[in-house]
XYZ file of C-alpha atoms in Angstrom:
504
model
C 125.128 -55.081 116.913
C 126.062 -51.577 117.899
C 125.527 -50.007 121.258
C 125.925 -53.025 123.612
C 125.006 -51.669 127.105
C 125.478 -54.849 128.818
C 127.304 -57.827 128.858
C 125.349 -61.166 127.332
C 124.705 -63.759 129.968
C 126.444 -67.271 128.878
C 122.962 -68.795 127.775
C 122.298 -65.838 125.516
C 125.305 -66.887 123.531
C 124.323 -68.886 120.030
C 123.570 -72.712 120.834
C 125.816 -74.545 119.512
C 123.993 -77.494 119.180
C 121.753 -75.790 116.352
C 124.103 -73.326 114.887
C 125.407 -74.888 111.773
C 128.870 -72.735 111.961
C 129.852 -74.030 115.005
C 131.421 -76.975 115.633
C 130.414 -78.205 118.755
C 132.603 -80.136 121.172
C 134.671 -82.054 118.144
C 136.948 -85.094 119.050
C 140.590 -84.527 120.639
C 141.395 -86.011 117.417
C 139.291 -83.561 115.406
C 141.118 -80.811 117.216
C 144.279 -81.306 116.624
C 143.762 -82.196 112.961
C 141.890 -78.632 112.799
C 145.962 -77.129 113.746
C 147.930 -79.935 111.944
C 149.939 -77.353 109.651
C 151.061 -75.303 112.742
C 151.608 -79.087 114.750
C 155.274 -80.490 114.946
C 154.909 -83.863 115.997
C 157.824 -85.094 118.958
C 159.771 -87.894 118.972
C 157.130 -89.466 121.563
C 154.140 -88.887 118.520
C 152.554 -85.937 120.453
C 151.650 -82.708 119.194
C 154.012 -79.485 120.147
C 153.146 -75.879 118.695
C 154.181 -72.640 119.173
C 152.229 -69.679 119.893
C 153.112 -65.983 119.227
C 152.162 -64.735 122.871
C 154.329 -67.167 124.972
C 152.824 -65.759 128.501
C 149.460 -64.144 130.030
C 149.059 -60.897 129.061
C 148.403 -59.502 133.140
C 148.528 -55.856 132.506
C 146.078 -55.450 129.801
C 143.331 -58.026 131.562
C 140.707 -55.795 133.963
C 137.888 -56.756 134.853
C 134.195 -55.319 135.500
C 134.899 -55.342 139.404
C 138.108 -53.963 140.106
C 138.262 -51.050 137.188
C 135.447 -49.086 135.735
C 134.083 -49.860 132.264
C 133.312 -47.672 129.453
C 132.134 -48.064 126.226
C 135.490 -48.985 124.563
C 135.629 -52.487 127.240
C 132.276 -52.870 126.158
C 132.835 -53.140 123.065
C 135.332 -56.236 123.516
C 132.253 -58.545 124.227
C 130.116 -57.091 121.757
C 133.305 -57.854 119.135
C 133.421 -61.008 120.670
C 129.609 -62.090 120.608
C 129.806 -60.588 117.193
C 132.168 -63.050 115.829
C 130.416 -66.059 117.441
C 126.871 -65.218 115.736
C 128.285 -64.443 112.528
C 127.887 -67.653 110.071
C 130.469 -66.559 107.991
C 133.079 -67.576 110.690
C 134.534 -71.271 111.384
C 133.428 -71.472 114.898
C 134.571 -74.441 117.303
C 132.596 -74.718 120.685
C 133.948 -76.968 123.758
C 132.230 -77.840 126.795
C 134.312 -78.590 130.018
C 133.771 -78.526 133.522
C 135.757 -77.243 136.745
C 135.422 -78.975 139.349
C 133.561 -81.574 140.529
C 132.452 -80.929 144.389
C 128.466 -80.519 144.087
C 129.532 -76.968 145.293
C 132.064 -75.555 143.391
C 131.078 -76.885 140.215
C 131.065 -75.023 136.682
C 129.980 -75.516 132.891
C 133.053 -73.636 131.179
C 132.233 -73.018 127.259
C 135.247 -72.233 125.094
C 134.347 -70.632 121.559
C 137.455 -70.088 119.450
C 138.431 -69.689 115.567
C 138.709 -73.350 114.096
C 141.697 -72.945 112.634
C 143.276 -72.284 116.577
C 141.842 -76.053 117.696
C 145.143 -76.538 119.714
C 144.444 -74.029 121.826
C 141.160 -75.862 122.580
C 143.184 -79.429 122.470
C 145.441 -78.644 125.448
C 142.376 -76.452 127.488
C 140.083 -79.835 126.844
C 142.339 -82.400 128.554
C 143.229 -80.108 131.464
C 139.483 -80.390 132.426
C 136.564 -83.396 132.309
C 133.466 -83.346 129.500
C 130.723 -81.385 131.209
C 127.471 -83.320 131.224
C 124.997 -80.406 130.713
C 124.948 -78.320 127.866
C 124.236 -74.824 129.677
C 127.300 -73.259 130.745
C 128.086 -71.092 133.772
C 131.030 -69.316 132.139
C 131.959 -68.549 128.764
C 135.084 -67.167 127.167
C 135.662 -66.083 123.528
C 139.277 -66.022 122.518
C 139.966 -64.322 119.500
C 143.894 -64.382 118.949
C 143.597 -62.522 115.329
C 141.491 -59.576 116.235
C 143.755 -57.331 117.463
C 147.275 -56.640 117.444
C 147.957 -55.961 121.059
C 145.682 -58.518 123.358
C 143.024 -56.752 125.364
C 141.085 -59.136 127.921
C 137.869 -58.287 129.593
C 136.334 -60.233 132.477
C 132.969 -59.593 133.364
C 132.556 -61.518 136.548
C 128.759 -61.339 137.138
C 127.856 -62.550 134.549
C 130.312 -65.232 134.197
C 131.702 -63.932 130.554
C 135.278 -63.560 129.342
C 136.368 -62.287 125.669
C 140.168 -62.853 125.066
C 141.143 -60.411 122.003
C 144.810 -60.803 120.384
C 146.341 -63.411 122.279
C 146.871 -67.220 121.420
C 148.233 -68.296 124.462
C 146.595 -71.430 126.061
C 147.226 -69.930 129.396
C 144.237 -67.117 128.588
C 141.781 -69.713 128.261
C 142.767 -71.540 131.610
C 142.862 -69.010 133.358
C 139.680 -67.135 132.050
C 137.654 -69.754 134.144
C 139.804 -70.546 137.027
C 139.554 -66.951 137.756
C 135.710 -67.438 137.706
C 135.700 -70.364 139.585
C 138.028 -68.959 142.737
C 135.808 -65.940 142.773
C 132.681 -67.682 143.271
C 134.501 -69.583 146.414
C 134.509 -66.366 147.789
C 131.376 -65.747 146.981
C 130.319 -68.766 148.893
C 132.264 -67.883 151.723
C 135.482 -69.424 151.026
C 138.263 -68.524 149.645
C 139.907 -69.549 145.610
C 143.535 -70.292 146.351
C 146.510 -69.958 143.082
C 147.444 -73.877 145.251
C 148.586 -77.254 144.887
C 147.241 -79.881 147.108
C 148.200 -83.481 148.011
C 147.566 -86.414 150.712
C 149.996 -87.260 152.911
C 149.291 -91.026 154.536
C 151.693 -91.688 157.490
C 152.134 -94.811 159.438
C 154.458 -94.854 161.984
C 154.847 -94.604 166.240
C 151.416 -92.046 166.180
C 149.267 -94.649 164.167
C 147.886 -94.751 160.629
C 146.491 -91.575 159.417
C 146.241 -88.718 156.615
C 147.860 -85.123 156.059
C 146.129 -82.655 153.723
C 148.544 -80.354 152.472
C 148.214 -77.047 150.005
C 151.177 -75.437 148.516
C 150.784 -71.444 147.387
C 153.636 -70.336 145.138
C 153.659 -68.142 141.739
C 154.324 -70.711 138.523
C 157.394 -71.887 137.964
C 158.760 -71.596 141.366
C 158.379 -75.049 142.709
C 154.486 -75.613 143.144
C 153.941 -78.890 141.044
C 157.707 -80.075 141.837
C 156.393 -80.144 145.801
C 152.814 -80.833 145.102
C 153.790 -83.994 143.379
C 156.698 -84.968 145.210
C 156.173 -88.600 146.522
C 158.641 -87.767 149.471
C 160.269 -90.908 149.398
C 157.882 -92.487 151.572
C 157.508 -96.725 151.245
C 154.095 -98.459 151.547
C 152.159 -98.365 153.305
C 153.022 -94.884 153.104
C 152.527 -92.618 150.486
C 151.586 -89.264 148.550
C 148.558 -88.636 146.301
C 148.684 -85.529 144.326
C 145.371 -83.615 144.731
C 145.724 -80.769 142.392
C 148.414 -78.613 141.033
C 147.457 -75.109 140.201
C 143.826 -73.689 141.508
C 141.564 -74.336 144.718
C 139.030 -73.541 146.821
C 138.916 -73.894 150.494
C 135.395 -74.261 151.569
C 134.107 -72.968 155.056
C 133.280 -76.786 155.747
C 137.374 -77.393 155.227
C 137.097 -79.048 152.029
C 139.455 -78.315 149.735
C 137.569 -78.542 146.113
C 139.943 -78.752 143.277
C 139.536 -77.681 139.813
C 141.165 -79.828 137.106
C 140.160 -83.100 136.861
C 141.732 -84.004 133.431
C 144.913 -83.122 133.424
C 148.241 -80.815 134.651
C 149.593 -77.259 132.861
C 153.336 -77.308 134.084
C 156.079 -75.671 133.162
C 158.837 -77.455 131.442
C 162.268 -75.330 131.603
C 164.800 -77.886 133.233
C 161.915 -80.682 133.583
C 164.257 -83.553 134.258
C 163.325 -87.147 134.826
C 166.010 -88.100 137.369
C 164.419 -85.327 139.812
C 161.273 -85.167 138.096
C 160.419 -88.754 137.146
C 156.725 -88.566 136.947
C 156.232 -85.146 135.095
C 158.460 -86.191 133.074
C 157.350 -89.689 131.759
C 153.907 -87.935 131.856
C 155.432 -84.846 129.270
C 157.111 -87.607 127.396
C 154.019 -89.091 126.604
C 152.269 -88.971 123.099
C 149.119 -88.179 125.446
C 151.117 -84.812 126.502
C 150.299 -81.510 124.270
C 153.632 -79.429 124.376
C 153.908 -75.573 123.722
C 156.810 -73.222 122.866
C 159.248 -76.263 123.961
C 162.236 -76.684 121.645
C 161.707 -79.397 119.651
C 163.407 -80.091 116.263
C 162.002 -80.710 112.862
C 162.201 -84.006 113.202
C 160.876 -84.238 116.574
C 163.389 -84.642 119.384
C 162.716 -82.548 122.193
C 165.110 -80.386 124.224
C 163.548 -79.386 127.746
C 166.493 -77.654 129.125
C 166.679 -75.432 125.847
C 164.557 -71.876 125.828
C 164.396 -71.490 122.704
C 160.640 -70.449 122.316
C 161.301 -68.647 125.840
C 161.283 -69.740 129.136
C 157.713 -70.303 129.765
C 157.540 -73.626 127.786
C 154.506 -75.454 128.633
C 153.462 -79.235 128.297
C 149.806 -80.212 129.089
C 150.221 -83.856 130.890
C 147.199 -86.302 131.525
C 146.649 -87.236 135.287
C 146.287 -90.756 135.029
C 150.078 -90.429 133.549
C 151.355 -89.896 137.151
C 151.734 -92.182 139.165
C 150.933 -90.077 142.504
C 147.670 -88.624 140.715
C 144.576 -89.422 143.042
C 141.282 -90.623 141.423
C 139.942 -87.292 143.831
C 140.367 -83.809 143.024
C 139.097 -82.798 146.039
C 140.763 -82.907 149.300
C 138.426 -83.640 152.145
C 140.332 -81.486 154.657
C 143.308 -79.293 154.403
C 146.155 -79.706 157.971
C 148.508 -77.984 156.643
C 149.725 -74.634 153.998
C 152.976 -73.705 153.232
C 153.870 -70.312 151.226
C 156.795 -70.876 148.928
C 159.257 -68.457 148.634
C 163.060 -67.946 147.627
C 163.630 -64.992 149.758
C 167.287 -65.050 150.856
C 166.101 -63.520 154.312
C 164.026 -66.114 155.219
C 165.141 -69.758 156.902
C 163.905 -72.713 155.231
C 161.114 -73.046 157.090
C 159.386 -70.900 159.630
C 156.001 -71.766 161.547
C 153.151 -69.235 161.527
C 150.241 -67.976 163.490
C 147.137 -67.295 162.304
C 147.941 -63.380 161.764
C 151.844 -64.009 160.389
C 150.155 -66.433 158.129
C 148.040 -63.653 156.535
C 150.543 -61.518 156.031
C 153.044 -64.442 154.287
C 149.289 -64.738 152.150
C 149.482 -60.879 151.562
C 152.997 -60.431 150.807
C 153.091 -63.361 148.219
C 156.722 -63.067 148.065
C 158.392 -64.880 145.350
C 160.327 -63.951 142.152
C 158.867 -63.095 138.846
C 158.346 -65.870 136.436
C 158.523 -66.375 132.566
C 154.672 -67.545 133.146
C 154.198 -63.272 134.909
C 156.538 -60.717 133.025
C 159.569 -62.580 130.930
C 160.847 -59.241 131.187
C 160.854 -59.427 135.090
C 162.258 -63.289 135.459
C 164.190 -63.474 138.301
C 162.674 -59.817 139.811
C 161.996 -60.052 143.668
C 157.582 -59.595 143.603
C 155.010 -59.326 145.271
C 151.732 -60.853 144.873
C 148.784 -61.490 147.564
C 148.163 -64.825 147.803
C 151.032 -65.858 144.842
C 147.799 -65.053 143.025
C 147.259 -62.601 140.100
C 143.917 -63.556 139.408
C 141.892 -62.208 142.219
C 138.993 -60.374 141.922
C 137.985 -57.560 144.421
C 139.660 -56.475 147.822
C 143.122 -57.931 148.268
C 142.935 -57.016 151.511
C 139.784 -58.545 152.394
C 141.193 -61.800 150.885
C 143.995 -61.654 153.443
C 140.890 -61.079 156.275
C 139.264 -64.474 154.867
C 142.443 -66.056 154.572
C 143.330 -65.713 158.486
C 139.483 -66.629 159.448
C 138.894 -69.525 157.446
C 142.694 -71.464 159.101
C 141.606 -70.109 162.210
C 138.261 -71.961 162.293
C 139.900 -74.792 160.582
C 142.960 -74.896 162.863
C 145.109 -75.162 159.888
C 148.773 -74.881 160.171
C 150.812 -72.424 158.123
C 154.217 -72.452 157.251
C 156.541 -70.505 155.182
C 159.482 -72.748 153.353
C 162.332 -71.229 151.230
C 163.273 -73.403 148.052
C 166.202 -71.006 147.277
C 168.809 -70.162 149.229
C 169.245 -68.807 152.725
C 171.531 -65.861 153.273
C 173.096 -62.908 150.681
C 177.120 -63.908 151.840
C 178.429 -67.453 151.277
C 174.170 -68.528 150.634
C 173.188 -72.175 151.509
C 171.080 -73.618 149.007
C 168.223 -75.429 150.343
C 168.583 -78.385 148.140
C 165.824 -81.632 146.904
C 167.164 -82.936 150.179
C 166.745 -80.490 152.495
C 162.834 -79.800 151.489
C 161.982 -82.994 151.786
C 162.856 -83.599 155.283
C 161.301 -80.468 156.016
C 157.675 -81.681 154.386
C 158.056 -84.820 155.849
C 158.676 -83.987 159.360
C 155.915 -80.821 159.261
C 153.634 -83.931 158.277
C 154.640 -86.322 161.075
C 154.831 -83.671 163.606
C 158.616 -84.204 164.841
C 160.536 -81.560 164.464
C 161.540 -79.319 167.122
C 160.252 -75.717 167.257
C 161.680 -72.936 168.648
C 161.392 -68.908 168.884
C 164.065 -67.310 167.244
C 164.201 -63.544 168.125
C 166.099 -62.257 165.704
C 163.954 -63.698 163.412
C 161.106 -63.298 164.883
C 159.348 -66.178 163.800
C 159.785 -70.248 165.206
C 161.858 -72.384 163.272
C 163.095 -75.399 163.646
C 165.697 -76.569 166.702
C 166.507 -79.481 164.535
C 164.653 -81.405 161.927
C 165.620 -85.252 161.459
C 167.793 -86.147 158.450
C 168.589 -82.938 158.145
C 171.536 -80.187 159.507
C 169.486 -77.331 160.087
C 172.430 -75.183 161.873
C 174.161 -74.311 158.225
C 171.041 -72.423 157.532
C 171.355 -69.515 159.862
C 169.983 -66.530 158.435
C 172.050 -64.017 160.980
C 175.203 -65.813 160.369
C 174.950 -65.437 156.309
C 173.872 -62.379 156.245
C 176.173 -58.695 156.077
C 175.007 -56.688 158.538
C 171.713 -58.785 159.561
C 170.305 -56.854 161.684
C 169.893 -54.107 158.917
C 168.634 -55.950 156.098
C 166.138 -57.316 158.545
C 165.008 -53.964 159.498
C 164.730 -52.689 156.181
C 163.083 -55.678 154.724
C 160.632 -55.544 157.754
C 159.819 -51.811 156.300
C 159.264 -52.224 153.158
C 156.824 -55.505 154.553
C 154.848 -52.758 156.471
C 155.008 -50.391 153.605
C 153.326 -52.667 150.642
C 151.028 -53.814 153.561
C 149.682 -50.060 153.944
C 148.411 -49.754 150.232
C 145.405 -52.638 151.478
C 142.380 -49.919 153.344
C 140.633 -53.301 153.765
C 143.748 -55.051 155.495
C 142.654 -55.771 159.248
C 145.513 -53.937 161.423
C 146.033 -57.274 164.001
C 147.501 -58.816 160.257
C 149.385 -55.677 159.688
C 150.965 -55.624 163.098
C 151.678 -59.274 162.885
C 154.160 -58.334 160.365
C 157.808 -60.154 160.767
């Protein structure tokens, strides 16, 4: 097939229900017996691989929106269709779906090489059988075709074709990046967020929070998301989702991944961590590039396969998983972010929400750049999988919690100051999350700040976290890190200027 001038649609794709190459949607088992020689099996009986590529491959994924394609990106579907119709090949074909709201629902078809069925194992639990057989997306991930990955994304027509990479991550987020962009679409708005029920009973009555969390991976999103806050029935805390999205115009909040969790497991311990861990610790779980030994013990604190060790986990493993993956209205967002500037929590408008949604800032993950880990970045949204305007997102963003009257927060997990820092410990957040839920703690305009924090928060001492006082020359680093704010802000044309003012 030479000369492709246009992308395939997904139902032009071979049916796999006819073509005799392709294995179509196999067993879990069936899978994982297809990788078996690559498969060390853990002390718990699950399987654990490692993959070559240990982390998205960001800066050589484009896509048919944001850059201009040529013949050469062409040709990375047409290799890609290529390999699926050719009956020489050992094809495997998997059917999930994202989502379930009668909205923001999506047939996702995954073709890949047989021989790389764990890469279709871990994808297939994250997400729930799909009950129709033609897709809305489809992504082919060919991890031996190249030697240096090239991803294309063809959003229009709903087609991905992974080339040179075998990391699980690709294939996740090959439709999650689909499935946020038609939110937008829609009118709402995808969201790189974790979201979980709050229910409350106490001196203002019986009633339920709806909370989202937006933080780059590895920086504290599931830890938070799933947290059960310590709260004693009849209260409580239902995880919603942990990774991807989408805020309706209606409020809902549809999630994406009804079948399982992809979370990071670098430190994962099960005194802090009790339910992700029991649920990685589980012969259900599918581990990848986590140290385990030949004859199966597993060492979570140990980066030995880098620091973006993975573990797929099943929901109904935790404890605080919902039956729901959608949240029927969202109260509350929080931006996460270990900026040594910032106080542990800080209460936004609408417009000084936006901007905490355009600046994204965070610090570079093993999941982003390994090369980067520990970086200060910046990403809009803690997203790097948008599609079109940035600054247009950041527009939405502000519109859609202003019609909602949502709340918006910004909370530091780090630490809080650059001379004799304050670490904003387990504690600490937690008192924080649960008094933003119940409504009790004490606001108040700080001006060198510029933003309202908190007079006093129960359970917790929130004088030793003074920015001014643990910071050199405060009023300095505030000024410059209010320039350089105002500076990345001035690369978005789209960016409305009320959000660009609004800048603290």
């Amino acid at each position: 097939m030479v000369g492709l001038k246009s992308v395939p649609k997904p139902t032009e794709y071979p049916d796999p229900e006819t073509a005799e190459h392709v294995t179509y949607n196999p067993s879990l088992d069936a899978l994982r017996e297809f990788s078996s020689a690559l498969e060390t099996t853990t002390e718990f009986g699950a399987p654990a691989y490692v993959s070559e590529h240990r982390s998205r491959s960001a800066d050589r994924t484009e896509n048919a929106v944001d850059a201009d394609f040529d013949g050469e990106d062409f040709t990375v579907f047409e290799e890609g269709l290529d390999w699926v119709t050719d009956p020489s090949n050992d094809v495997i074909c998997v059917d999930r779906v994202v989502g379930r709201h009668p909205d923001s629902s999506y047939v996702c078809r995954l073709y890949l090489p047989k021989a790389y069925g764990r890469i279709a194992l871990s994808w297939a639990k994250l997400l729930e059988p799909a009950e129709g057989t033609e897709p809305d997306f489809v992504t082919v991930q060919l991890p031996d075709a190249t030697d240096e990955p090239k991803i294309r994304v063809h959003p229009e027509t709903g087609v991905t074709t992974v080339l040179g990479s075998d990391y699980t991550g690709e294939a996740k987020k090959s439709f999650l990046r689909l499935f946020m962009l038609r939110a937008k679409e829609q009118g709402g708005l995808g969201l790189h967020a974790g979201s979980k029920r709050v229910t409350l009973h106490d001196d203002q009555g019986h009633r339920d929070v709806g909370q989202l969390f937006l933080g780059l991976s590895g920086t504290g999103k599931s830890t938070l998301t799933s947290h059960g806050l310590w709260l004693d029935d009849p209260e409580g805390v239902e995880m919603i989702q942990d990774d991807v999205c989408a805020l309706l115009p209606s409020g809902t909040v549809a999630g994406s991944e009804g079948g399982g969790l992809y979370i990071k497991t670098i430190g994962l311990d099960g005194d802090e961590q009790p339910e992700l861990y029991d649920a990685a610790t589980d012969e259900s779980a599918v581990l990848e590039n986590v140290a385990v030994d030949d004859d199966g013990t597993v060492h979570f604190d140990e980066p030995r396969h880098g620091r973006n060790a993975r573990a797929v986990v099943q929901r109904d493993h935790l404890e605080s998983s919902a039956d729901d993956i959608d949240l029927e209205s969202v109260d509350q967002v929080f931006f996460i972010t270990r900026n040594p500037l910032m106080p542990p929590v800080a209460r936004l408008s609408n417009e000084q929400a936006a901007v905490a949604f355009m600046l994204g800032e965070s610090i570079e993950t093993s999941a982003g750049d390994p090369t980067k880990a520990g970086e200060s970045i910046r990403v809009v949204g803690t997203n790097p999988f948008i599609v079109g305007s940035e600054g247009k997102e950041g527009n939405r963003f502000r519109d859609l919690i202003a019609d909602l009257d949502v709340e918006c927060y910004v909370i530091n997990t780090g630490a809080v100051g650059t001379d004799d820092p304050a670490d904003v410990g387990v504690e600490e957040t937690v008192s924080i999350l649960e008094g933003v839920a119940r409504g009790n703690i004490d606001w108040t305009y700080d001006e060198a700040l510029d933003l309202t924090v908190p007079g006093s928060v129960p359970g917790m001492d929130i004088k030793q976290f003074s920015v001014p006082d643990r910071v050199e020359d405060f009023d300095a680093a505030q000024a410059n890190l209010r320039e350089e704010r105002l500076t990345y802000l001035d690369q978005f044309d789209d960016l409305d200027d009320d959000i660009r003012d609004a800048t603290y």
